[in-house]
Short mmCIF file of C-alpha atoms in Angstrom, two decimals:
data_model
loop_
_atom_site.label_atom_id
_atom_site.label_comp_id
_atom_site.label_asym_id
_atom_site.label_seq_id
_atom_site.Cartn_x
_atom_site.Cartn_y
_atom_site.Cartn_z
CA MET Y 1 106.28 -53.22 90.23
CA ALA Y 2 106.04 -54.89 94.58
CA ARG Y 3 104.92 -51.22 95.09
CA ARG Y 4 101.79 -51.78 92.77
CA LYS Y 5 100.84 -55.10 94.02
CA LYS Y 6 100.97 -54.15 97.45
CA GLY Y 7 98.49 -51.53 96.93
CA ASN Y 8 96.29 -54.00 95.26
CA PRO Y 9 95.58 -56.15 98.05
CA PRO Y 10 94.57 -54.04 100.53
CA ALA Y 11 91.97 -53.17 97.39
CA ALA Y 12 91.14 -56.97 96.91
CA GLY Y 13 90.73 -57.23 100.94
CA THR Y 14 88.25 -54.36 100.76
CA ALA Y 15 86.62 -56.19 97.63
CA ALA Y 16 86.46 -58.86 99.35
CA ALA Y 17 85.20 -57.38 102.55
CA ALA Y 18 82.18 -55.56 100.71
CA THR Y 19 80.91 -58.92 100.28
CA THR Y 20 80.84 -59.90 103.60
CA VAL Y 21 79.95 -57.15 105.56
CA PRO Y 22 77.04 -58.04 107.01
CA ALA Y 23 78.72 -60.67 109.08
CA VAL Y 24 81.38 -58.69 110.40
CA GLU Y 25 79.16 -55.69 111.09
CA GLU Y 26 77.97 -58.14 113.89
CA VAL Y 27 81.39 -58.28 115.03
CA ALA Y 28 82.37 -54.69 114.70
CA THR Y 29 79.07 -53.33 116.46
CA PRO Y 30 80.29 -53.87 119.73
CA THR Y 31 83.42 -51.97 118.60
CA THR Y 32 81.59 -48.97 118.44
CA GLU Y 33 80.87 -48.39 121.75
CA ALA Y 34 84.74 -48.30 122.54
CA GLY Y 35 84.25 -44.67 120.50
CA GLU Y 36 82.94 -43.17 118.03
CA LEU Y 37 85.80 -43.34 115.33
CA GLN Y 38 85.52 -46.95 116.31
CA ALA Y 39 82.00 -46.70 114.87
CA LEU Y 40 83.48 -44.85 111.84
CA ARG Y 41 85.67 -47.39 111.59
CA ASP Y 42 83.23 -50.33 111.56
CA PRO Y 43 83.09 -51.15 107.57
CA GLU Y 44 86.88 -50.85 107.52
CA SER Y 45 87.35 -52.99 110.53
CA ALA Y 46 85.11 -55.10 108.91
CA GLY Y 47 87.02 -55.21 105.72
CA GLN Y 48 90.19 -55.98 107.41
CA SER Y 49 88.09 -58.56 109.86
CA GLU Y 50 87.14 -60.01 106.17
CA VAL Y 51 90.84 -60.12 105.21
CA ALA Y 52 91.33 -61.74 107.95
CA ASP Y 53 88.61 -64.49 107.15
CA VAL Y 54 90.10 -64.36 104.02
CA LEU Y 55 93.59 -64.79 105.37
CA ASP Y 56 92.18 -67.35 107.75
CA PRO Y 57 92.60 -70.02 105.51
CA ASP Y 58 96.30 -68.97 105.09
CA PRO Y 59 97.48 -70.12 108.35
CA SER Y 60 98.96 -72.46 106.25
CA THR Y 61 102.04 -70.12 105.73
CA PRO Y 62 102.85 -71.31 102.04
CA GLU Y 63 99.53 -69.97 101.07
CA PRO Y 64 99.51 -66.49 100.74
CA SER Y 65 103.17 -66.61 99.49
CA ALA Y 66 102.12 -69.11 96.60
CA SER Y 67 99.09 -66.82 95.71
CA GLU Y 68 101.13 -63.56 96.20
CA PRO Y 69 104.40 -62.27 95.45
CA THR Y 70 106.36 -63.16 98.57
CA SER Y 71 107.63 -58.80 98.70
CA THR Y 72 103.52 -58.23 98.90
CA GLU Y 73 103.27 -60.28 102.36
CA PRO Y 74 104.73 -57.95 104.67
CA THR Y 75 102.21 -55.30 103.61
CA SER Y 76 99.13 -57.66 103.70
CA THR Y 77 100.12 -59.01 106.75
CA GLU Y 78 100.72 -55.58 108.50
CA PRO Y 79 97.06 -54.86 107.65
CA THR Y 80 96.21 -57.97 109.59
CA SER Y 81 98.05 -57.03 112.32
CA THR Y 82 96.54 -53.80 112.63
CA GLU Y 83 93.24 -54.86 112.17
CA PRO Y 84 92.96 -57.17 115.30
CA THR Y 85 94.26 -54.39 117.30
CA SER Y 86 90.88 -52.36 116.78
CA THR Y 87 88.94 -55.62 116.84
CA GLU Y 88 90.04 -57.49 119.27
CA PRO Y 89 89.10 -55.53 122.22
CA THR Y 90 85.74 -56.10 121.62
CA SER Y 91 85.18 -58.30 118.96
CA THR Y 92 83.24 -61.66 120.04
CA GLU Y 93 85.68 -63.97 117.95
CA PRO Y 94 88.83 -62.87 119.24
CA THR Y 95 89.86 -66.24 119.46
CA SER Y 96 89.47 -66.48 115.61
CA THR Y 97 91.59 -62.89 114.96
CA GLU Y 98 94.12 -63.69 117.41
CA PRO Y 99 95.39 -66.75 115.46
CA THR Y 100 95.72 -65.03 112.14
CA SER Y 101 97.37 -62.10 113.61
CA THR Y 102 100.12 -64.01 115.06
CA GLU Y 103 100.12 -66.18 112.02
CA PRO Y 104 100.91 -63.23 109.58
CA THR Y 105 103.54 -62.22 111.76
CA SER Y 106 105.30 -65.33 112.00
CA GLU Y 107 105.28 -65.12 108.10
CA THR Y 108 106.66 -61.60 108.38
CA ASP Y 109 109.14 -63.14 110.74
CA SER Y 110 110.67 -65.42 108.39
CA GLU Y 111 110.75 -63.14 106.08
CA ASP Y 112 111.87 -60.02 107.22
CA ASP Y 113 113.63 -61.58 109.95
CA ALA Y 114 112.30 -59.26 112.49
CA ALA Y 115 110.88 -61.92 113.96
CA GLY Y 116 110.92 -60.54 118.11
CA GLY Y 117 110.17 -57.09 116.44
CA THR Y 118 107.20 -57.64 114.83
CA ALA Y 119 105.90 -59.80 117.56
CA ALA Y 120 106.81 -57.12 120.35
CA GLY Y 121 105.51 -54.15 117.78
CA ASP Y 122 102.18 -56.20 117.58
CA ALA Y 123 101.51 -56.15 121.12
CA PRO Y 124 101.95 -51.83 121.71
CA VAL Y 125 100.20 -51.25 118.21
CA GLU Y 126 96.72 -52.64 119.91
CA ASP Y 127 97.74 -50.61 123.08
CA HIS Y 128 98.47 -47.47 121.39
CA HIS Y 129 95.82 -47.51 118.55
CA ALA Y 130 92.97 -46.88 120.96
CA PRO Y 131 94.60 -43.67 122.24
CA GLU Y 132 95.73 -42.55 118.94
CA THR Y 133 92.16 -43.06 117.43
CA GLU Y 134 90.62 -41.38 120.37
CA ASP Y 135 93.04 -38.09 119.61
CA GLY Y 136 93.10 -38.32 116.34
CA GLY Y 137 89.10 -37.43 115.90
CA GLY Y 138 90.20 -34.01 115.67
CA ALA Y 139 91.64 -32.80 112.77
CA PRO Y 140 94.07 -35.71 110.55
CA GLU Y 141 91.41 -38.58 111.28
CA PRO Y 142 88.94 -37.08 108.57
CA ASP Y 143 92.10 -36.02 106.40
CA ALA Y 144 92.72 -39.84 106.48
CA ASP Y 145 89.31 -41.09 106.18
CA PRO Y 146 88.89 -39.81 102.96
CA ASP Y 147 91.68 -41.46 101.40
CA ALA Y 148 90.15 -44.77 102.36
CA PRO Y 149 87.63 -45.40 100.41
CA GLY Y 150 89.37 -44.57 97.12
CA SER Y 151 92.61 -46.34 98.79
CA VAL Y 152 93.89 -46.67 95.55
CA SER Y 153 92.05 -44.64 93.02
CA VAL Y 154 91.83 -41.75 95.14
CA PRO Y 155 95.02 -39.60 95.31
CA GLN Y 156 96.54 -39.97 98.73
CA ASP Y 157 97.18 -36.58 99.38
CA GLU Y 158 93.43 -34.98 98.93
CA PRO Y 159 90.76 -35.21 101.06
CA VAL Y 160 87.92 -35.90 98.79
CA GLU Y 161 85.07 -34.34 100.53
CA PRO Y 162 82.12 -35.94 98.16
CA THR Y 163 83.62 -39.33 98.70
CA THR Y 164 83.20 -38.71 102.69
CA ALA Y 165 80.09 -37.44 102.00
CA SER Y 166 78.87 -40.70 100.20
CA ALA Y 167 80.86 -42.92 101.77
CA GLY Y 168 79.22 -42.18 105.58
CA PRO Y 169 80.61 -44.17 107.29
CA GLN Y 170 84.77 -43.82 107.13
CA ARG Y 171 87.30 -46.08 107.61
CA VAL Y 172 90.91 -46.64 108.23
CA PRO Y 173 92.97 -47.64 105.55
CA PRO Y 174 93.92 -51.10 105.34
CA GLY Y 175 97.24 -50.49 104.48
CA HIS Y 176 97.45 -48.88 108.03
CA VAL Y 177 100.50 -49.46 109.84
CA GLU Y 178 102.27 -47.48 113.14
CA GLY Y 179 105.36 -47.63 114.80
CA ARG Y 180 107.85 -50.10 113.85
CA ALA Y 181 105.87 -51.36 111.03
CA ALA Y 182 105.53 -48.16 109.71
CA TRP Y 183 109.20 -47.73 109.78
CA ARG Y 184 109.75 -50.91 108.31
CA ARG Y 185 106.83 -49.56 105.41
CA LEU Y 186 108.90 -46.55 104.75
CA LEU Y 187 112.13 -48.54 104.18
CA LEU Y 188 110.42 -50.92 101.88
CA MET Y 189 109.25 -47.99 100.19
CA SER Y 190 112.54 -46.02 99.75
CA LYS Y 191 114.11 -49.49 98.43
CA PRO Y 192 114.91 -48.38 94.60
CA ARG Y 193 112.50 -49.71 92.21
CA THR Y 194 112.71 -49.19 88.47
CA THR Y 195 109.08 -48.18 87.77
CA LYS Y 196 108.20 -45.62 84.98
CA ALA Y 197 106.16 -43.61 87.50
CA ASN Y 198 108.98 -44.10 90.35
CA VAL Y 199 111.46 -42.24 87.42
CA LEU Y 200 108.76 -40.29 87.29
CA GLY Y 201 108.56 -39.43 90.94
CA ALA Y 202 112.48 -39.22 90.86
CA ILE Y 203 112.36 -36.58 88.40
CA LEU Y 204 109.91 -34.53 90.05
CA ALA Y 205 111.70 -34.54 93.27
CA ILE Y 206 114.92 -33.44 91.50
CA ALA Y 207 112.53 -30.77 90.28
CA LEU Y 208 111.49 -29.86 93.54
CA GLY Y 209 114.89 -29.86 94.92
CA VAL Y 210 116.07 -27.63 92.24
CA ALA Y 211 112.71 -25.49 92.62
CA ILE Y 212 113.43 -24.98 96.51
CA ALA Y 213 117.20 -24.36 95.90
CA THR Y 214 116.91 -21.86 93.56
CA GLN Y 215 113.65 -20.08 95.35
CA VAL Y 216 115.42 -19.83 98.55
CA GLN Y 217 118.46 -18.45 96.42
CA LEU Y 218 116.13 -16.07 94.54
CA THR Y 219 115.03 -14.92 98.21
CA ASN Y 220 118.53 -14.28 99.84
CA ASN Y 221 119.84 -12.22 96.92
CA ARG Y 222 117.12 -10.31 96.40
CA GLY Y 223 117.81 -7.18 94.21
CA LEU Y 224 115.49 -4.14 94.09
CA ALA Y 225 114.08 -5.99 91.25
CA GLU Y 226 112.09 -8.62 92.78
CA LEU Y 227 110.98 -6.18 95.60
CA SER Y 228 107.21 -5.73 96.28
CA GLN Y 229 105.30 -2.57 94.81
CA SER Y 230 104.94 -1.13 98.60
CA ASP Y 231 108.71 -2.38 99.56
CA LEU Y 232 109.71 0.30 96.55
CA ILE Y 233 107.32 2.90 97.29
CA ARG Y 234 108.78 2.90 100.88
CA LEU Y 235 111.95 2.82 99.54
CA LEU Y 236 111.64 5.85 96.88
CA ASP Y 237 109.92 7.51 99.71
CA ASP Y 238 112.73 7.13 102.22
CA ILE Y 239 115.29 8.07 99.36
CA SER Y 240 113.29 11.27 97.54
CA SER Y 241 112.82 12.74 101.27
CA ARG Y 242 116.32 12.03 102.07
CA SER Y 243 117.31 13.96 98.95
CA SER Y 244 115.21 16.79 99.53
CA ARG Y 245 116.67 17.18 102.98
CA LEU Y 246 120.22 16.90 101.52
CA ASP Y 247 119.31 19.25 98.88
CA GLN Y 248 118.19 21.67 101.50
CA GLN Y 249 121.59 21.22 103.05
CA ILE Y 250 123.41 21.88 99.98
CA HIS Y 251 121.44 25.33 99.11
CA GLU Y 252 121.84 26.47 102.75
CA LEU Y 253 125.63 25.63 102.71
CA GLU Y 254 126.17 27.21 99.03
CA THR Y 255 124.47 30.33 100.33
CA THR Y 256 126.60 30.62 103.44
CA ARG Y 257 129.65 29.95 101.30
CA ASP Y 258 128.81 32.78 98.97
CA ARG Y 259 128.08 34.96 101.43
CA LEU Y 260 131.42 34.61 103.10
CA LEU Y 261 132.90 34.34 99.62
CA SER Y 262 130.85 37.49 98.33
CA GLY Y 263 132.00 39.55 102.05
CA THR Y 264 135.50 39.04 101.90
CA GLY Y 265 135.23 40.16 97.92
CA ASN Y 266 133.02 42.76 99.40
CA ALA Y 267 135.63 43.99 101.55
CA GLY Y 268 138.49 43.62 99.33
CA GLU Y 269 137.06 45.65 96.67
CA ALA Y 270 135.33 48.25 98.84
CA LEU Y 271 139.07 48.65 99.94
CA GLU Y 272 140.40 49.21 96.45
CA GLN Y 273 137.70 51.52 95.80
CA ALA Y 274 138.08 53.44 98.98
CA GLN Y 275 142.26 53.35 98.47
CA ARG Y 276 140.76 54.91 94.88
CA ARG Y 277 139.05 57.35 96.04
CA ALA Y 278 141.32 58.04 99.08
CA ASP Y 279 144.13 58.85 96.14
CA THR Y 280 141.48 60.79 93.87
CA LEU Y 281 140.59 63.15 96.67
CA GLY Y 282 144.08 63.26 97.84
CA ILE Y 283 145.55 64.33 94.42
CA LEU Y 284 142.39 66.80 93.91
CA ALA Y 285 142.62 68.06 97.54
CA GLY Y 286 146.72 68.24 96.80
CA THR Y 287 146.85 66.36 100.52
CA ILE Y 288 149.23 63.86 98.70
CA GLY Y 289 151.69 64.07 96.34
CA ALA Y 290 151.15 63.11 92.05
CA GLN Y 291 153.05 62.57 88.95
CA GLY Y 292 152.25 62.12 85.60
CA PRO Y 293 153.17 63.83 82.23
CA GLY Y 294 152.49 67.63 82.42
CA ILE Y 295 153.91 70.37 81.43
CA THR Y 296 156.34 72.98 83.24
CA VAL Y 297 155.64 76.54 82.59
CA SER Y 298 158.85 78.69 83.68
CA ILE Y 299 158.34 82.79 83.94
CA THR Y 300 161.12 84.78 84.13
CA ASP Y 301 160.25 88.03 85.28
CA PRO Y 302 162.92 90.68 85.50
CA ASP Y 303 160.47 93.73 85.34
CA ARG Y 304 158.21 92.33 88.19
CA GLY Y 305 155.48 93.19 85.52
CA VAL Y 306 153.33 89.60 86.19
CA SER Y 307 151.32 90.73 88.47
CA GLY Y 308 148.50 88.22 90.75
CA PRO Y 309 145.85 88.72 88.24
CA VAL Y 310 147.94 86.98 85.79
CA ILE Y 311 149.15 84.51 88.07
CA LEU Y 312 145.06 84.07 88.52
CA ASP Y 313 144.81 83.44 84.69
CA LEU Y 314 147.62 81.33 84.42
CA ILE Y 315 146.00 78.74 87.03
CA GLN Y 316 142.43 79.12 85.26
CA GLU Y 317 143.81 78.13 82.33
CA LEU Y 318 145.75 75.49 83.39
CA ARG Y 319 142.18 74.22 85.07
CA ASP Y 320 140.34 74.82 81.87
CA ALA Y 321 142.75 72.43 80.20
CA GLY Y 322 142.04 69.71 82.40
CA ALA Y 323 145.11 70.02 84.49
CA GLU Y 324 144.58 67.60 87.57
CA SER Y 325 147.20 69.44 90.08
CA ILE Y 326 148.83 72.48 89.57
CA GLU Y 327 151.60 73.84 91.83
CA VAL Y 328 152.68 77.61 91.45
CA GLY Y 329 156.31 78.30 93.17
CA GLY Y 330 156.28 75.36 95.25
CA VAL Y 331 152.66 75.61 96.38
CA ARG Y 332 150.11 73.66 95.84
CA VAL Y 333 147.27 74.59 94.46
CA VAL Y 334 144.11 73.78 95.80
CA ALA Y 335 140.08 74.51 95.61
CA SER Y 336 140.52 77.17 98.49
CA SER Y 337 144.08 78.54 96.73
CA TYR Y 338 144.25 82.24 96.52
CA VAL Y 339 146.97 84.69 94.74
CA GLY Y 340 147.62 87.86 96.70
CA ASP Y 341 149.67 90.69 95.32
CA SER Y 342 150.70 93.68 97.32
CA GLY Y 343 152.59 96.10 94.90
CA GLY Y 344 154.27 93.42 92.99
CA ASP Y 345 154.48 90.75 95.57
CA LEU Y 346 153.68 88.03 94.78
CA SER Y 347 151.94 85.23 97.19
CA VAL Y 348 149.95 82.45 96.65
CA ASP Y 349 148.07 80.84 99.77
CA GLY Y 350 149.94 83.22 101.96
CA GLN Y 351 153.17 82.08 100.86
CA PRO Y 352 155.61 84.67 99.09
CA LEU Y 353 156.17 83.93 95.25
CA ARG Y 354 159.49 84.03 94.19
CA ARG Y 355 160.89 84.78 90.80
CA PRO Y 356 161.59 83.39 88.59
CA ILE Y 357 157.92 81.63 89.14
CA LEU Y 358 158.16 77.98 88.21
CA VAL Y 359 154.72 76.24 87.32
CA LYS Y 360 154.14 72.52 87.18
CA ALA Y 361 150.84 71.23 85.85
CA ILE Y 362 149.91 67.20 85.71
CA GLY Y 363 147.63 66.56 82.45
CA ASP Y 364 147.45 66.17 79.01
CA PRO Y 365 150.90 67.66 77.80
CA ASN Y 366 149.56 69.14 74.54
CA THR Y 367 146.29 70.33 75.70
CA LEU Y 368 147.98 71.76 78.41
CA ALA Y 369 151.00 73.42 76.48
CA SER Y 370 148.69 74.81 73.44
CA ALA Y 371 146.34 76.14 76.20
CA MET Y 372 149.34 78.16 77.43
CA THR Y 373 150.76 79.04 74.01
CA ILE Y 374 147.31 79.92 72.06
CA PRO Y 375 147.22 83.21 70.28
CA GLY Y 376 146.30 85.86 73.18
CA GLY Y 377 146.63 83.40 75.54
CA ILE Y 378 148.91 83.42 79.05
CA VAL Y 379 152.32 83.46 77.28
CA GLU Y 380 151.10 86.19 75.22
CA THR Y 381 149.95 88.00 77.82
CA ILE Y 382 153.32 87.69 80.20
CA ARG Y 383 155.11 89.06 76.90
CA LEU Y 384 153.04 92.10 76.89
CA LYS Y 385 153.77 92.20 80.59
CA GLY Y 386 157.86 92.37 79.75
CA ALA Y 387 158.55 89.18 80.85
CA ASN Y 388 159.49 85.59 79.29
CA ALA Y 389 157.24 82.26 80.04
CA SER Y 390 159.06 79.01 78.42
CA VAL Y 391 156.43 76.33 78.00
CA SER Y 392 157.82 72.55 78.21
CA GLU Y 393 155.88 69.45 77.80
CA VAL Y 394 157.22 66.86 80.22
CA LYS Y 395 156.85 63.41 80.43
CA SER Y 396 156.73 62.94 83.90
CA VAL Y 397 156.14 66.08 86.44
CA THR Y 398 156.47 65.33 90.03
CA ILE Y 399 154.79 67.19 92.37
CA THR Y 400 155.84 66.68 96.11
CA SER Y 401 154.33 69.89 97.41
CA ILE Y 402 150.96 69.08 99.56
CA HIS Y 403 147.99 71.32 100.99
CA THR Y 404 147.06 70.67 104.61
CA PRO Y 405 143.92 70.90 105.09
CA VAL Y 406 141.82 72.72 107.37
CA GLU Y 407 139.13 71.35 109.40
CA PRO Y 408 135.87 73.01 108.33
CA VAL Y 409 134.26 74.85 111.20
CA HIS Y 410 131.23 75.89 109.51
CA ALA Y 411 130.11 73.72 106.60
CA GLU Y 412 129.19 70.05 107.59
CA PRO Y 413 128.55 67.18 105.06
CA VAL Y 414 124.49 67.08 104.21
CA GLN Y 415 123.03 63.68 105.90
CA MET E 1 115.24 -43.73 98.95
CA ILE E 2 115.28 -42.59 95.04
CA PRO E 3 112.89 -39.17 95.74
CA ALA E 4 114.88 -38.55 98.49
CA LEU E 5 118.29 -38.73 96.60
CA GLY E 6 116.50 -37.18 93.79
CA LEU E 7 115.84 -34.48 96.58
CA LEU E 8 119.33 -34.08 97.37
CA VAL E 9 120.81 -34.07 93.76
CA GLY E 10 118.12 -31.24 92.55
CA LEU E 11 119.05 -29.22 95.82
CA THR E 12 123.12 -29.77 95.07
CA ILE E 13 122.00 -28.27 90.95
CA GLY E 14 120.02 -25.87 92.58
CA LEU E 15 122.61 -24.86 94.98
CA LEU E 16 125.76 -25.15 92.23
CA LEU E 17 123.90 -23.38 88.90
CA ASP E 18 121.72 -20.89 90.60
CA PRO E 19 119.66 -21.24 87.46
CA ALA E 20 118.09 -17.81 86.97
CA VAL E 21 114.31 -17.80 87.14
CA PRO E 22 112.46 -16.11 84.49
CA VAL E 23 110.55 -12.99 85.57
CA TRP E 24 107.25 -14.52 84.69
CA MET E 25 107.82 -17.59 86.47
CA GLN E 26 109.00 -15.64 89.73
CA PRO E 27 105.89 -15.16 91.71
CA TYR E 28 105.04 -18.48 90.79
CA LEU E 29 107.99 -20.85 91.89
CA PRO E 30 107.29 -20.32 95.78
CA ILE E 31 103.99 -21.32 95.74
CA ALA E 32 104.46 -24.50 93.51
CA VAL E 33 107.31 -25.61 95.65
CA ILE E 34 105.21 -25.35 98.69
CA ALA E 35 102.07 -27.39 97.00
CA ALA E 36 104.95 -29.80 95.65
CA LEU E 37 106.36 -30.01 99.28
CA ASP E 38 102.38 -30.77 99.77
CA ALA E 39 102.37 -33.74 97.67
CA VAL E 40 105.56 -35.25 98.95
CA PHE E 41 104.48 -34.88 102.58
CA GLY E 42 100.95 -36.38 101.52
CA ALA E 43 102.48 -38.92 99.87
CA VAL E 44 104.73 -40.03 102.94
CA ARG E 45 101.42 -40.41 104.27
CA ALA E 46 99.68 -42.25 102.07
CA VAL E 47 102.83 -44.81 102.21
CA LEU E 48 102.16 -45.22 105.95
CA ASP E 49 98.33 -45.41 104.98
CA GLY E 50 99.05 -48.26 102.57
CA ILE E 51 97.38 -46.49 99.64
CA PHE E 52 100.22 -45.20 98.48
CA ASN E 53 100.06 -45.28 94.22
CA ASP E 54 103.02 -44.01 92.02
CA LYS E 55 100.95 -42.76 89.38
CA VAL E 56 98.18 -41.29 92.12
CA PHE E 57 101.82 -39.51 93.51
CA VAL E 58 102.96 -38.09 90.32
CA VAL E 59 99.12 -37.14 89.01
CA SER E 60 98.69 -35.37 92.39
CA PHE E 61 102.26 -33.85 92.25
CA LEU E 62 101.96 -32.07 88.99
CA SER E 63 98.02 -30.89 89.81
CA ASN E 64 99.25 -29.21 92.97
CA VAL E 65 101.65 -27.54 91.67
CA ILE E 66 99.84 -26.68 88.36
CA VAL E 67 96.53 -25.70 90.47
CA ALA E 68 98.56 -23.74 93.01
CA ALA E 69 100.46 -21.52 90.16
CA PHE E 70 96.96 -21.32 88.45
CA ILE E 71 95.35 -19.61 91.49
CA VAL E 72 98.53 -17.23 91.93
CA PHE E 73 98.15 -16.41 88.53
CA LEU E 74 94.45 -15.79 88.60
CA GLY E 75 94.69 -13.65 91.77
CA ASP E 76 97.27 -11.50 90.02
CA GLN E 77 95.04 -11.20 86.98
CA LEU E 78 92.31 -10.21 89.33
CA GLY E 79 94.64 -7.58 91.10
CA VAL E 80 94.56 -9.96 94.58
CA GLY E 81 97.56 -11.80 93.87
CA SER E 82 99.31 -11.58 97.09
CA GLN E 83 96.37 -11.98 98.91
CA LEU E 84 95.46 -15.61 97.07
CA SER E 85 99.15 -16.46 97.61
CA THR E 86 99.04 -16.00 101.21
CA GLY E 87 95.59 -18.17 100.98
CA VAL E 88 97.20 -21.05 99.06
CA VAL E 89 100.40 -21.24 100.99
CA VAL E 90 97.78 -21.08 104.29
CA VAL E 91 95.82 -23.80 103.36
CA LEU E 92 99.06 -25.64 101.87
CA GLY E 93 100.46 -25.30 104.92
CA VAL E 94 97.50 -26.90 107.30
CA ARG E 95 97.67 -29.38 105.03
CA ILE E 96 101.39 -29.98 105.50
CA PHE E 97 100.91 -29.82 109.14
CA SER E 98 98.09 -32.29 109.21
CA ASN E 99 99.98 -35.04 107.15
CA VAL E 100 103.22 -34.26 109.15
CA ALA E 101 100.63 -34.97 111.76
CA SER E 102 99.71 -38.40 110.79
CA ILE E 103 102.72 -39.38 109.63
CA ARG E 104 104.73 -38.71 113.10
CA ARG E 105 101.51 -40.95 114.50
CA HIS E 106 102.27 -43.51 112.25
CA LEU E 107 105.88 -43.26 112.95
CA PHE E 108 106.13 -42.21 116.42
CA LYS E 109 102.54 -43.69 117.33
CA ALA E 110 102.33 -40.18 119.57
#
């Protein structure tokens, strides 16, 4: 409420100024010489001098207080106190304005008990006002000026261009305060009041506080969702390039691992295969002993009727039946084995064959045995020679005799 | 005093509750905050100029916030949201600076 009224008095002052402008302009014209902004202020200073004029009757202190609420007094006096600052140096009627300035301050003294303060404040205000306006000729002043014309009706924080354009001459707001007075007004304004608008303002302030805090926190814990598109793209690029790099690394490592694994596997396998192959070849070549199921053929030949060809037939028959390893009379029969027969003295690979002849063969016992005893087979042939052959199937025949291979002299592997 | 207290209370509430900002509101909140700050500084300056008016303050506060949010919204629709946001921030920042400069002259005469 008090605030409202505070706003109003200046308005009333300006309104009053409008009526008496011409008279004051004369007063103000000298001020224009002071500075360009002073010129802009002419109307304003006029208005303020008007206020001063209006207040001139005031010198009797009770009057203003009677006409206006006491709380409004300080603000109404403050304009007047500032007003002389602009008018005083150059105004033709300093004497008239001077008293007005002092008297309102005396009023404020009585009310705000800042007696010395305001009095002291007034003088500095005058001193500092001129420099302020001079350097204020830049950016901020134009802003301040537009507010002035619409002091009450125009939003205080919005420079209204059209009004300034139309107004032409700009003014400093009538309620303009400086220094200590400004602080006092701020303090005054911050006193709690219960206007509807004030409550609204408080609500707005709370909303602003919440918004600021929320936004700050939002910015602080900014997750992936709040990132801008370019940020996200950069992140994605980074991640994808890194992942492709890692993929490549994985691939290389896997290849290496596979190579190592297969290397050892190959070696083992090859070793095994080589071993198997060596065994097979060893058995075939008769360089190692062999054992397995097979048959034994025992030939008793008291009449020495069994000749070399018979033994050859026997070996051939055994091979035909699938014998894998053959031993005749303690001699391993291999690919290069031969049977000698000189007048009844048999020999295998040069080794004399003693009677009774014992033949061992490893292979399928049934097949081998039937191959021996087949009608017209080797057993019958031997019997015809006046000898006797007995075939027995054995589960496990062990052939320990080995053949010592001879390094081939002429034959070489085909490359 | 009341607005200052309100600001403090609001900050405390915001910090304690940490309200979740709806997704549709997220682009507008920072701009709205700056616009509101501009209104607040304008109000302080108006007080010092002697032309403060509660109603004007409330109206300008709300209109500032709404207009700022609307500009950002428009920018989003036109595909120049970030640029327009920057522009709004720059303009509001300049205004805040000039307001603060004026306040400073009032209070410190410098």
